[in-house]
Coordinates of C-alpha atoms and ligand atoms in Angstrom, one line a residue:
X22 CA 0.1 -0.1 0.1
X23 CA 1.3 3.6 -0.8
X24 CA 1.0 5.9 2.0
X25 CA 0.4 9.6 1.4
X26 CA 3.5 11.8 2.2
X27 CA 3.2 13.5 5.6
X28 CA 4.1 17.2 5.0
X29 CA 5.7 19.3 7.4
X30 CA 4.5 22.8 8.3
X31 CA 7.1 25.4 8.5
X32 CA 8.9 25.5 11.7
X33 CA 7.0 27.1 14.5
X34 CA 10.2 28.4 16.1
X35 CA 11.1 29.9 12.6
X36 CA 14.7 28.4 12.8
X37 CA 16.5 26.0 10.8
X38 CA 19.4 23.9 11.9
X39 CA 22.0 26.5 11.1
X40 CA 25.3 25.7 9.5
X41 CA 25.9 21.9 9.4
X42 CA 28.7 19.8 8.3
X43 CA 31.6 18.4 10.3
X44 CA 33.8 21.6 10.5
X45 CA 30.8 23.5 11.7
X46 CA 29.7 20.8 14.1
X47 CA 33.2 20.5 15.6
X48 CA 33.3 24.3 16.0
X49 CA 30.1 24.1 18.2
X50 CA 32.4 21.9 20.8
X51 CA 34.5 23.3 23.2
X52 CA 37.6 21.0 23.0
X53 CA 40.0 20.7 26.0
X54 CA 42.0 23.7 26.9
X55 CA 45.3 22.0 25.9
X56 CA 43.9 21.1 22.4
X57 CA 42.5 17.6 23.0
X58 CA 39.1 16.2 22.7
X59 CA 37.2 14.3 25.4
X60 CA 33.6 13.2 25.4
X61 CA 32.7 13.7 28.9
X62 CA 34.2 17.1 28.8
X63 CA 31.9 18.0 25.9
X64 CA 28.9 16.1 27.7
X65 CA 29.1 17.8 31.1
X66 CA 32.1 19.9 32.1
X67 CA 31.6 22.6 29.7
X68 CA 28.1 23.1 30.5
X69 CA 29.0 23.6 34.1
X70 CA 32.1 26.0 33.0
X71 CA 29.4 28.0 31.2
X72 CA 27.1 28.5 34.2
X73 CA 24.5 25.8 33.2
X74 CA 25.4 23.7 36.4
X75 CA 22.0 24.0 38.0
X76 CA 20.0 22.6 35.0
X77 CA 18.9 19.1 35.5
X78 CA 20.8 16.7 33.4
X79 CA 19.2 13.4 34.6
X80 CA 15.7 12.6 35.9
X81 CA 16.1 9.0 37.1
X82 CA 13.0 6.9 37.7
X83 CA 13.5 3.9 39.8
X84 CA 11.6 0.6 39.2
X85 CA 10.0 1.1 42.5
X86 CA 8.7 4.6 42.0
X87 CA 11.8 6.5 43.2
X88 CA 12.6 9.7 41.4
X89 CA 15.9 11.6 41.5
X90 CA 17.1 14.5 39.9
X91 CA 20.9 15.1 39.1
X92 CA 22.0 18.6 37.8
X93 CA 24.7 18.9 35.4
X94 CA 27.1 20.1 38.4
X95 CA 26.2 17.0 40.5
X96 CA 26.7 14.7 37.6
X97 CA 30.0 16.4 36.8
X98 CA 31.1 16.1 40.5
X99 CA 30.0 12.3 40.6
X100 CA 32.0 11.6 37.3
X101 CA 34.9 13.5 38.7
X102 CA 35.0 11.3 41.7
X103 CA 34.7 8.3 39.8
X104 CA 37.7 9.2 37.8
X105 CA 39.8 9.5 40.9
X106 CA 38.6 6.3 42.2
X107 CA 40.0 4.6 38.9
X108 CA 43.3 6.6 39.3
X109 CA 43.5 5.6 43.0
X110 CA 43.7 2.0 41.9
X111 CA 46.2 2.6 39.2
X112 CA 43.8 2.2 36.3
X113 CA 45.2 4.5 33.4
X114 CA 44.3 5.9 30.2
X115 CA 43.6 3.3 27.4
X116 CA 42.7 0.5 29.8
X117 CA 39.2 -1.0 29.2
X118 CA 36.3 -0.8 31.8
X119 CA 33.2 -2.8 31.4
X120 CA 29.7 -2.0 32.7
X121 CA 27.3 -4.6 34.0
X122 CA 24.4 -3.1 35.8
X123 CA 20.8 -2.1 35.1
X124 CA 20.1 1.7 34.5
X125 CA 21.1 3.2 37.7
X126 CA 22.7 6.7 38.2
X127 CA 26.0 5.3 39.2
X128 CA 26.2 3.8 35.6
X129 CA 26.1 7.2 34.0
X130 CA 28.6 8.6 36.6
X131 CA 31.0 5.8 35.9
X132 CA 30.7 6.1 32.1
X133 CA 31.5 9.8 32.3
X134 CA 34.1 9.5 34.8
X135 CA 35.9 6.8 33.0
X136 CA 36.0 8.7 29.6
X137 CA 37.4 11.7 31.8
X138 CA 40.2 9.5 33.1
X139 CA 40.9 8.2 29.5
X140 CA 39.6 4.9 30.2
X141 CA 37.9 3.1 27.4
X142 CA 34.0 2.3 28.3
X143 CA 32.4 -0.9 27.2
X144 CA 28.8 -1.4 28.2
X145 CA 27.0 -4.7 28.7
X146 CA 23.4 -5.8 28.9
X147 CA 22.6 -6.4 32.7
X148 CA 20.5 -9.6 31.4
X149 CA 23.5 -11.3 30.0
X150 CA 24.6 -14.7 31.6
X151 CA 28.1 -15.6 32.9
X152 CA 29.4 -16.9 29.6
X153 CA 28.4 -13.9 27.1
X154 CA 30.0 -11.6 30.1
X155 CA 33.1 -13.7 30.2
X156 CA 33.5 -13.8 26.6
X157 CA 33.1 -10.2 25.9
X158 CA 35.4 -9.1 28.7
X159 CA 37.8 -11.3 27.3
X160 CA 37.7 -10.0 23.9
X161 CA 38.0 -6.6 25.1
X162 CA 40.8 -7.1 27.6
X163 CA 38.9 -5.9 30.6
X164 CA 41.0 -4.6 33.5
X165 CA 37.9 -3.0 35.4
X166 CA 34.3 -4.0 35.9
X167 CA 31.6 -1.9 37.5
X168 CA 28.7 -4.0 38.5
X169 CA 26.4 -5.0 41.4
X170 CA 26.8 -7.4 43.9
X171 CA 24.3 -9.7 42.6
X172 CA 25.7 -9.6 39.3
X173 CA 29.1 -10.2 40.6
X174 CA 28.4 -13.3 42.5
X175 CA 26.3 -15.0 39.8
X176 CA 28.2 -13.8 36.7
X177 CA 31.7 -13.1 37.3
X178 CA 32.8 -14.6 40.7
X179 CA 32.8 -18.1 39.2
X180 CA 35.4 -17.6 36.4
X181 CA 37.2 -14.5 37.8
X182 CA 40.4 -16.5 38.6
X183 CA 40.6 -17.2 34.9
X184 CA 41.2 -13.5 34.2
X185 CA 44.1 -12.3 35.9
X186 CA 44.0 -8.9 33.8
X187 CA 40.7 -7.8 35.6
X188 CA 42.4 -5.7 38.2
X189 CA 39.5 -3.9 39.8
X190 CA 35.8 -4.8 40.4
X191 CA 33.8 -1.9 41.6
X192 CA 30.5 -2.9 43.3
X193 CA 27.6 -0.2 43.1
X194 CA 26.5 0.6 46.7
X195 CA 28.0 0.6 50.1
X196 CA 29.5 -2.9 50.5
X197 CA 31.4 -5.4 48.5
X198 CA 32.3 -9.1 48.5
X199 CA 35.9 -10.2 49.0
X200 CA 38.3 -9.0 46.2
X201 CA 36.1 -6.1 45.3
X202 CA 35.8 -2.4 46.1
X203 CA 32.5 -0.9 47.2
X204 CA 31.9 2.2 45.1
X205 CA 29.8 4.3 47.4
X206 CA 32.5 4.9 50.1
X207 CA 35.2 4.9 47.5
X208 CA 33.8 7.8 45.5
X209 CA 32.6 9.4 48.8
X210 CA 36.4 9.8 49.9
X211 CA 37.2 11.6 46.6
X212 CA 37.4 15.3 45.6
X213 CA 34.6 16.5 43.2
X214 CA 36.9 17.9 40.4
X215 CA 39.2 16.0 38.2
X216 CA 41.4 17.5 35.6
X217 CA 40.3 15.6 32.6
X218 CA 43.0 13.6 30.7
X219 CA 44.1 15.2 27.6
X220 CA 42.8 12.7 25.3
X221 CA 43.2 13.1 21.6
X222 CA 40.5 12.6 18.9
X223 CA 41.8 9.3 17.8
X224 CA 42.0 7.7 21.3
X225 CA 39.9 4.9 21.8
X226 CA 37.0 5.8 24.0
X227 CA 34.2 3.3 23.5
X228 CA 33.9 -0.5 22.9
X229 CA 30.6 -1.5 21.9
X230 CA 29.6 -5.1 21.0
X231 CA 27.1 -5.4 18.1
X232 CA 23.6 -7.0 18.6
X233 CA 24.3 -10.6 17.4
X234 CA 21.4 -10.4 15.0
X235 CA 23.2 -12.0 12.3
X236 CA 25.6 -14.0 14.3
X237 CA 28.6 -13.7 16.9
X238 CA 28.6 -10.1 18.1
X239 CA 31.6 -8.1 17.1
X240 CA 33.4 -5.7 19.3
X241 CA 33.5 -2.3 17.4
X242 CA 35.9 0.4 18.5
X243 CA 35.0 3.9 18.5
X244 CA 37.2 6.9 19.5
X245 CA 36.8 10.2 21.4
X246 CA 36.2 12.1 18.1
X247 CA 32.8 10.4 17.8
X248 CA 31.6 13.1 19.9
X249 CA 31.5 15.4 17.0
X250 CA 29.0 13.1 15.4
X251 CA 27.0 12.4 18.4
X252 CA 26.2 15.9 19.4
X253 CA 25.5 16.9 15.8
X254 CA 23.4 14.2 14.6
X255 CA 21.4 14.5 17.9
X256 CA 20.8 18.1 17.1
X257 CA 19.9 17.5 13.4
X258 CA 18.1 14.0 13.7
X259 CA 16.4 14.2 17.0
X260 CA 15.9 17.9 17.2
X261 CA 17.7 18.2 20.7
X262 CA 17.7 21.8 21.9
X263 CA 19.3 22.8 25.3
X264 CA 16.6 22.5 28.0
X265 CA 14.4 20.0 26.3
X266 CA 13.1 17.1 28.3
X267 CA 14.2 14.1 26.2
X268 CA 13.6 10.4 26.6
X269 CA 15.8 7.5 24.9
X270 CA 14.4 4.2 26.0
X271 CA 17.2 2.1 24.8
X272 CA 19.6 0.3 27.3
X273 CA 23.1 1.6 27.3
X274 CA 24.0 -1.9 26.9
X275 CA 23.8 -1.4 23.1
X276 CA 25.0 1.6 21.1
X277 CA 21.8 3.5 21.0
X278 CA 21.6 3.9 24.7
X279 CA 25.2 5.1 24.9
X280 CA 25.2 7.3 21.8
X281 CA 21.8 8.8 22.1
X282 CA 21.0 7.9 25.8
X283 CA 24.3 9.4 27.3
X284 CA 26.5 11.3 25.0
X285 CA 24.4 13.2 22.5
X286 CA 21.7 14.4 24.8
X287 CA 24.1 15.6 27.3
X288 CA 26.4 17.4 24.6
X289 CA 23.1 19.2 23.7
X290 CA 22.3 20.2 27.1
X291 CA 19.0 18.6 27.3
X292 CA 17.5 17.0 30.5
X293 CA 17.3 13.3 30.0
X294 CA 14.8 11.0 31.6
X295 CA 16.1 7.6 32.4
X296 CA 13.9 4.8 33.4
X297 CA 15.1 1.9 35.4
X298 CA 12.1 -0.5 34.4
X299 CA 11.4 -2.5 31.3
X300 CA 8.6 -1.6 28.9
X301 CA 5.2 -1.5 30.6
X302 CA 2.5 0.2 28.6
X303 CA 0.6 2.1 31.6
X304 CA 4.2 3.1 33.0
X305 CA 5.6 4.5 29.7
X306 CA 2.4 6.5 28.8
X307 CA 2.6 7.8 32.5
X308 CA 6.1 8.9 31.9
X309 CA 5.4 10.4 28.9
X310 CA 2.8 12.5 30.3
X311 CA 4.2 13.3 34.0
X312 CA 7.7 14.0 32.9
X313 CA 6.3 16.3 30.0
X314 CA 8.7 14.7 27.7
X315 CA 9.4 16.6 24.6
X316 CA 11.6 14.3 22.4
X317 CA 11.1 10.7 22.4
X318 CA 13.6 8.2 20.8
X319 CA 12.4 4.6 20.9
X320 CA 12.1 1.5 18.6
X321 CA 9.7 -0.3 16.4
X322 CA 9.4 -3.2 19.0
X323 CA 8.0 -0.9 21.6
X324 CA 5.8 1.1 19.1
X325 CA 4.3 -2.3 17.9
X326 CA 3.7 -3.4 21.6
X327 CA 1.8 -0.2 22.1
X328 CA -0.1 -0.7 18.8
X329 CA -0.9 -4.2 19.9
X330 CA -2.7 -2.8 23.1
X331 CA -4.8 -0.6 20.8
X332 CA -5.2 3.1 20.7
X333 CA -7.9 3.1 23.7
X334 CA -5.1 2.4 26.3
X335 CA -3.5 5.8 25.3
X336 CA -7.0 7.7 25.6
X337 CA -7.3 10.3 28.0
X338 CA -3.6 10.9 28.5
X339 CA -2.0 14.4 27.9
X340 CA 0.8 14.2 25.5
X341 CA 0.8 17.7 24.6
X342 CA 4.4 18.3 25.7
X343 CA 5.6 16.1 22.9
X344 CA 7.2 17.7 19.9
X345 CA 9.3 15.1 18.1
X346 CA 9.2 11.2 18.2
X347 CA 11.9 9.2 16.5
X348 CA 12.5 5.6 16.0
X349 CA 15.6 3.3 15.2
X350 CA 16.9 -0.5 15.5
X351 CA 14.6 -2.0 13.1
X352 CA 12.6 -1.1 9.9
X353 CA 9.7 1.2 11.1
X354 CA 6.6 -0.2 9.3
X355 CA 4.6 2.7 7.7
X356 CA 1.6 1.6 9.7
X357 CA 3.5 2.6 13.0
X358 CA 4.4 6.1 11.6
X359 CA 0.6 6.6 10.9
X360 CA -0.3 5.2 14.3
X361 CA 2.0 7.8 16.0
X362 CA 0.1 10.5 14.3
X363 CA -3.1 9.1 15.5
X364 CA -2.3 8.6 19.0
X365 CA 0.3 11.3 19.8
X366 CA -0.6 13.7 17.1
X367 CA 3.0 13.4 15.7
X368 CA 4.5 10.8 13.3
X369 CA 7.5 8.7 14.3
X370 CA 10.6 9.8 12.3
X371 CA 12.4 6.8 11.4
X372 CA 16.2 6.9 11.3
X373 CA 18.9 4.3 10.4
X374 CA 22.3 3.6 11.8
X375 CA 24.3 0.6 13.2
X376 CA 27.1 -0.2 15.8
X377 CA 29.7 0.4 13.1
X378 CA 28.6 3.9 12.2
X379 CA 28.6 5.1 15.8
X380 CA 25.5 7.7 15.1
X381 CA 22.7 8.2 13.1
X382 CA 23.5 8.2 9.1
X383 CA 20.1 8.4 7.5
X384 CA 17.2 10.1 9.1
X385 CA 13.8 11.8 8.5
X386 CA 14.6 15.2 10.2
X387 CA 12.1 17.6 11.5
X388 CA 12.1 19.9 8.2
X389 CA 11.8 16.9 6.1
X390 CA 8.2 15.5 4.6
X391 CA 7.9 11.9 5.7
X392 CA 7.1 9.1 3.3
X393 CA 5.7 6.5 5.7
X394 CA 7.9 3.3 5.6
X395 CA 11.2 5.3 4.3
X396 CA 14.4 5.7 6.6
X397 CA 14.9 9.2 5.5
X398 CA 17.9 10.9 3.7
X399 CA 21.7 11.1 4.6
X400 CA 22.3 13.5 7.2
X401 CA 24.6 16.6 6.1
X402 CA 28.3 15.3 6.0
X403 CA 27.1 11.6 5.0
X404 CA 27.1 10.3 1.5
X405 CA 25.1 7.2 1.1
X406 CA 24.9 5.1 -2.1
X407 CA 23.4 1.7 -3.2
X408 CA 25.9 -0.7 -4.6
X409 CA 26.0 -4.1 -6.0
X410 CA 29.1 -6.3 -5.8
X411 CA 30.3 -8.7 -8.5
X412 CA 33.5 -10.1 -7.2
X413 CA 35.8 -7.2 -6.5
X414 CA 33.8 -4.8 -8.7
X415 CA 31.4 -2.5 -7.1
X416 CA 28.7 -0.9 -9.1
X417 CA 26.5 2.1 -8.0
X418 CA 22.8 1.7 -8.7
X419 CA 20.5 4.3 -9.9
X420 CA 17.4 5.4 -8.1
X421 CA 14.8 2.4 -7.6
X422 CA 17.3 -0.2 -7.8
X423 CA 18.1 -2.4 -4.6
X424 CA 21.4 -3.3 -3.5
X425 CA 23.5 -2.8 -0.5
X426 CA 23.5 0.3 1.5
X427 CA 26.9 1.8 1.2
X428 CA 28.5 5.1 3.0
X429 CA 31.6 7.0 2.0
X430 CA 33.9 6.6 5.1
X431 CA 35.3 9.6 6.9
X432 CA 32.5 10.9 9.5
X433 CA 33.8 11.2 12.9
X434 CA 32.0 8.3 14.6
X435 CA 33.0 5.8 12.0
X436 CA 34.2 2.5 13.9
X437 CA 37.9 2.4 13.8
X438 CA 38.0 -1.5 13.9
X439 CA 36.5 -4.7 14.9
X440 CA 38.6 -5.5 18.0
X441 CA 41.0 -8.5 17.3
X442 CA 39.2 -8.9 13.6
X443 CA 41.3 -6.9 11.2
X444 CA 40.5 -9.1 8.2
X445 CA 36.9 -8.6 8.8
X446 CA 37.0 -4.9 9.2
X447 CA 39.2 -4.8 6.0
X448 CA 36.4 -6.6 4.3
X449 CA 34.0 -4.2 5.2
X450 CA 35.4 -1.6 2.7
X451 CA 35.8 -1.8 -1.2
X452 CA 35.8 0.7 -3.9
X453 CA 35.9 3.7 -1.6
X454 CA 32.8 2.6 0.2
X455 CA 32.0 1.0 3.6
X456 CA 29.4 -1.7 3.1
X457 CA 26.9 -1.9 5.6
X458 CA 25.4 -5.5 5.1
X459 CA 22.0 -4.0 4.7
X460 CA 19.9 -3.9 1.5
X461 CA 18.2 -0.8 0.6
X462 CA 16.8 1.2 -2.4
X463 CA 17.0 5.1 -2.9
X464 CA 14.1 6.7 -4.8
X465 CA 14.1 9.4 -7.0
X466 CA 13.7 12.2 -4.4
X467 CA 16.6 10.6 -2.5
X468 CA 14.8 8.8 0.3
X469 CA 16.2 5.5 1.3
X470 CA 13.9 2.5 1.9
X471 CA 15.1 -0.5 3.9
X472 CA 14.7 -3.7 2.4
X473 CA 16.4 -6.4 4.6
X474 CA 19.5 -7.6 5.8
X475 CA 21.9 -9.1 3.2
X476 CA 21.4 -12.3 5.0
X477 CA 17.7 -12.2 5.1
X478 CA 16.9 -11.5 1.4
X479 CA 14.7 -14.4 -0.1
X480 CA 15.1 -15.4 -3.5
X481 CA 12.1 -17.0 -5.0
X482 CA 11.4 -18.0 -8.7
X483 CA 13.8 -15.4 -9.8
X484 CA 12.3 -12.7 -7.5
X485 CA 14.3 -11.0 -4.9
X486 CA 12.2 -10.5 -2.0
X487 CA 13.2 -8.2 1.1
X488 CA 11.4 -9.5 4.2
X489 CA 10.3 -6.0 5.3
X490 CA 8.2 -5.5 2.6
X491 CA 6.3 -8.6 3.3
X492 CA 6.1 -7.9 7.0
X493 CA 4.7 -4.5 6.6
X494 CA 2.0 -5.8 4.4
X495 CA 1.2 -8.5 6.9
X496 CA 0.8 -5.9 9.8
X497 CA -1.5 -3.9 8.0
X498 CA -4.0 -6.3 8.8
X499 CA -6.2 -5.6 11.7
X500 CA -5.2 -9.0 13.6
X501 CA -1.4 -9.0 13.2
X502 CA 0.7 -7.4 15.9
X503 CA 4.2 -8.5 14.4
X504 CA 5.5 -10.6 11.6
X505 CA 8.7 -11.9 10.8
X506 CA 9.5 -13.4 7.4
X507 CA 12.0 -15.9 6.2
X508 CA 12.8 -17.9 3.2
X509 CA 12.5 -21.7 3.1
X510 CA 13.8 -24.0 0.6
X511 CA 11.3 -25.2 -2.2
X512 CA 12.2 -27.6 -5.1
X513 CA 10.6 -25.5 -7.8
X514 CA 10.9 -21.6 -6.7
X515 CA 14.5 -22.3 -4.9
X516 CA 12.9 -20.6 -1.8
X517 CA 9.2 -19.7 -0.6
X518 CA 8.2 -17.0 1.9
X519 CA 7.2 -18.2 5.1
X520 CA 5.8 -15.9 7.7
X521 CA 5.6 -16.0 11.6
X522 CA 3.0 -13.7 13.0
X523 CA 1.8 -12.6 16.6
X524 CA -1.8 -11.5 17.0
X525 CA -3.5 -8.7 18.7
X526 CA -5.6 -9.0 21.6
X527 CA -9.1 -10.4 20.7
X528 CA -7.8 -12.4 17.6
X529 CA -7.6 -16.3 17.9
X530 CA -5.1 -18.4 15.6
X531 CA -6.9 -20.7 13.3
X532 CA -7.1 -21.8 9.5
X533 CA -9.9 -19.2 8.7
X534 CA -7.5 -16.6 9.9
X535 CA -4.5 -17.9 8.1
X536 CA -6.6 -18.0 4.8
X537 CA -7.7 -14.5 5.5
X538 CA -4.1 -13.4 6.0
X539 CA -2.7 -15.1 2.9
X540 CA -5.4 -13.5 0.9
X541 CA -4.5 -10.1 2.4
X542 CA -1.0 -10.6 1.6
X543 CA -1.6 -11.8 -2.0
X544 CA -3.9 -8.6 -2.7
X545 CA -1.3 -6.5 -1.6
X546 CA 2.0 -8.1 -2.7
X547 CA 1.0 -10.3 -5.6
X548 CA 1.3 -14.2 -5.4
X549 CA 5.1 -14.2 -6.2
X550 CA 5.8 -12.4 -3.1
X551 CA 3.0 -13.3 -0.8
X552 CA 4.0 -15.8 1.9
X553 CA 3.1 -19.4 1.0
X554 CA 2.8 -20.3 4.6
X555 CA 1.8 -18.2 7.7
X556 CA 2.1 -19.8 11.2
X557 CA 1.1 -18.2 14.5
X558 CA 3.4 -17.6 17.4
X559 CA 2.8 -16.2 20.8
X560 CA 6.1 -14.3 20.6
X561 CA 8.9 -13.7 18.1
X562 CA 12.6 -14.6 19.0
X563 CA 14.5 -11.1 19.3
X564 CA 17.6 -9.7 20.7
X565 CA 17.8 -7.7 23.9
X566 CA 18.2 -4.8 21.7
X567 CA 14.8 -5.7 20.4
X568 CA 15.6 -6.9 16.7
X569 CA 13.7 -9.9 15.6
X570 CA 16.2 -12.8 15.0
X571 CA 15.1 -14.4 11.5
X572 CA 18.4 -16.2 11.5
X573 CA 17.1 -18.1 14.5
X574 CA 13.6 -18.7 13.0
X575 CA 15.4 -19.9 9.7
X576 CA 17.6 -22.2 11.9
X577 CA 14.9 -23.7 13.8
X578 CA 12.9 -24.3 10.7
X579 CA 15.6 -25.9 8.7
X580 CA 17.0 -27.8 11.8
X581 CA 20.3 -26.0 11.5
X582 CA 22.7 -25.1 14.2
X583 CA 21.0 -22.1 16.3
X584 CA 24.5 -20.4 16.4
X585 CA 25.1 -17.9 19.1
X586 CA 22.4 -16.9 21.6
X587 CA 24.1 -14.9 23.8
X588 CA 21.9 -11.8 23.0
X589 CA 18.8 -13.5 22.7
X590 CA 16.0 -12.0 24.8
X591 CA 14.0 -13.7 27.7
X592 CA 14.0 -17.6 28.3
X593 CA 13.5 -18.6 24.8
X594 CA 17.0 -20.1 24.7
Ligands
LIG610 P1 24.9 -8.1 14.4 O1 25.8 -7.1 13.5 O2 25.6 -8.6 15.4 O3 24.1 -9.1 13.5 P2 23.0 -5.9 14.6 O4 23.4 -5.6 13.1 O5 21.5 -6.2 14.7 O6 23.8 -7.3 14.9 P3 23.4 -3.5 15.6 O7 24.6 -2.5 15.2 O8 22.7 -3.2 17.0 O9 23.6 -5.0 15.5 O10 21.9 -3.1 14.7 C1 22.2 -2.2 13.4 C2 21.3 -3.1 12.3 O11 19.8 -2.7 12.7 C3 21.3 -2.3 10.9 O12 22.5 -2.7 10.3 C4 20.1 -2.6 10.5 O13 20.0 -3.9 9.9 C5 19.0 -2.6 11.6 N1 18.5 -1.1 11.7 C6 18.9 -0.3 12.5 N2 17.9 0.9 12.1 C7 17.0 0.6 11.3 C8 16.1 1.1 10.6 N3 15.8 2.5 10.8 N4 15.4 0.6 9.6 C9 15.7 -0.7 9.3 N5 16.8 -1.3 10.0 C10 17.5 -0.8 11.0
LIG611 MG1 25.1 -5.7 12.1

């Protein structure tokens, strides 16, 4: 179905984004007095120095109902104390610190404090079990871990003796088991200022592991210079303005929660809301309403969960503070964009990026008309293209053709390597492009449309079928909450399309509904592309960052090895 373009009124504020491009973005940052660059300095210290110390930086909402507000000055002081703790224990610049904790205030202070001290930060999901934690810390060469006592006892203590390089374990709170240091008293004993280490733009700052959607997670290296892109893309793609109330729902255990849940918002001097709890419809609507959230950055999974509950669940709420909604992480079905308009009075703005790009590359910005279902256009400073590969030869494709989404390297938050995998890193570049592994199409107006991951493409009777198109058609049906589509082998067609769907409340699985769904899909997509088979599921396997794991559906379907499941959400393993 073709959705009408959503046109944007001229800006109420009467202001555009101002000068763009990396030199202008760089000029908006302060830099260190001695000429270096440090993410934490840009995120907090320079705002305090400019007399904004009293502004709330972080509104923390505890799982059990606590609400704590930290000003920029308080956050800067906590970060400084943390940096001193690292130094007092002999931890120096370039060493790697891992985070294994839920969304608690100490996590934010530790992140900023470590970066101030030149120590590399690598966040993990708190829900990881012992083995994924160990494996990542091993790859990363961890010398410090910040965690809680419960996580430590269950996930780290059993193997700690095998990792002699792990010199310091800091336990959030007032006490600590043997061999660990309690963070509360350690920080309380330290001064509230710390002279930021004179890090240089190319010094490693962050180590992020990918979501593991397509295979074993990769350790992606980012440097201090990434802050130029974090700050600028937050401004351009998320419309962040100083003083805004902003909520990014992503966990800092994956890249969105760090780039846009810590760094970009603080660099743009917004007040960020952090919720410790997991998704809960009522709670989320309550947060948007009570905290008067203005800018909201979330993910298609969450949006589809809200849609599943129905628009009625949102009725009577006051969402009048909202100004800008954005989504990332998975393809955003056109249906979700429209739903935003119906329920919040605003469309969701899709944007695309990946751990490797460190920041948003393609986006629907505030001033752009939205074509529902499209990811938007490359941001200023980003050149994107669609290419096909034939051996070593790369051919750029014209508008309307499907190919691999490629980017011209050179933006500040581009990864500087896959840790320990130089060949793999080298293979991501060809013909002057960085190859993303995603398939897309660019239309005549310059909008990019996601087709699927290269691994997920289905080849059926000479057609190339992107799962996203089929999934989007399926969720247009009133009964369908979510859909995942894979190719299964077929003697005549090579592959045929098989769909897995979950249903909205009030619908029951059954033959009649399957027939109806297949008819709906055929009418929308034509018989060559419509799923041959549709099965009903209570839930779909997804990563902890909320991405549907089609590779797992396919492996289970074909009886193949399931591969790495460390990032699989819930108990489905
Ligand atoms: P792995 O690389 O380990 O398989 P992953 O690619 O899921 O995992 P991330 O870097 O967290 O790890 O996710 C980036 C990927 O998510 C993108 O390459 C793309 O496939 C998908 N993605 C992100 N945003 C969008 C979007 N707006 N539309 C479509 N897909 C998106
Ligand atoms: Mg990837």
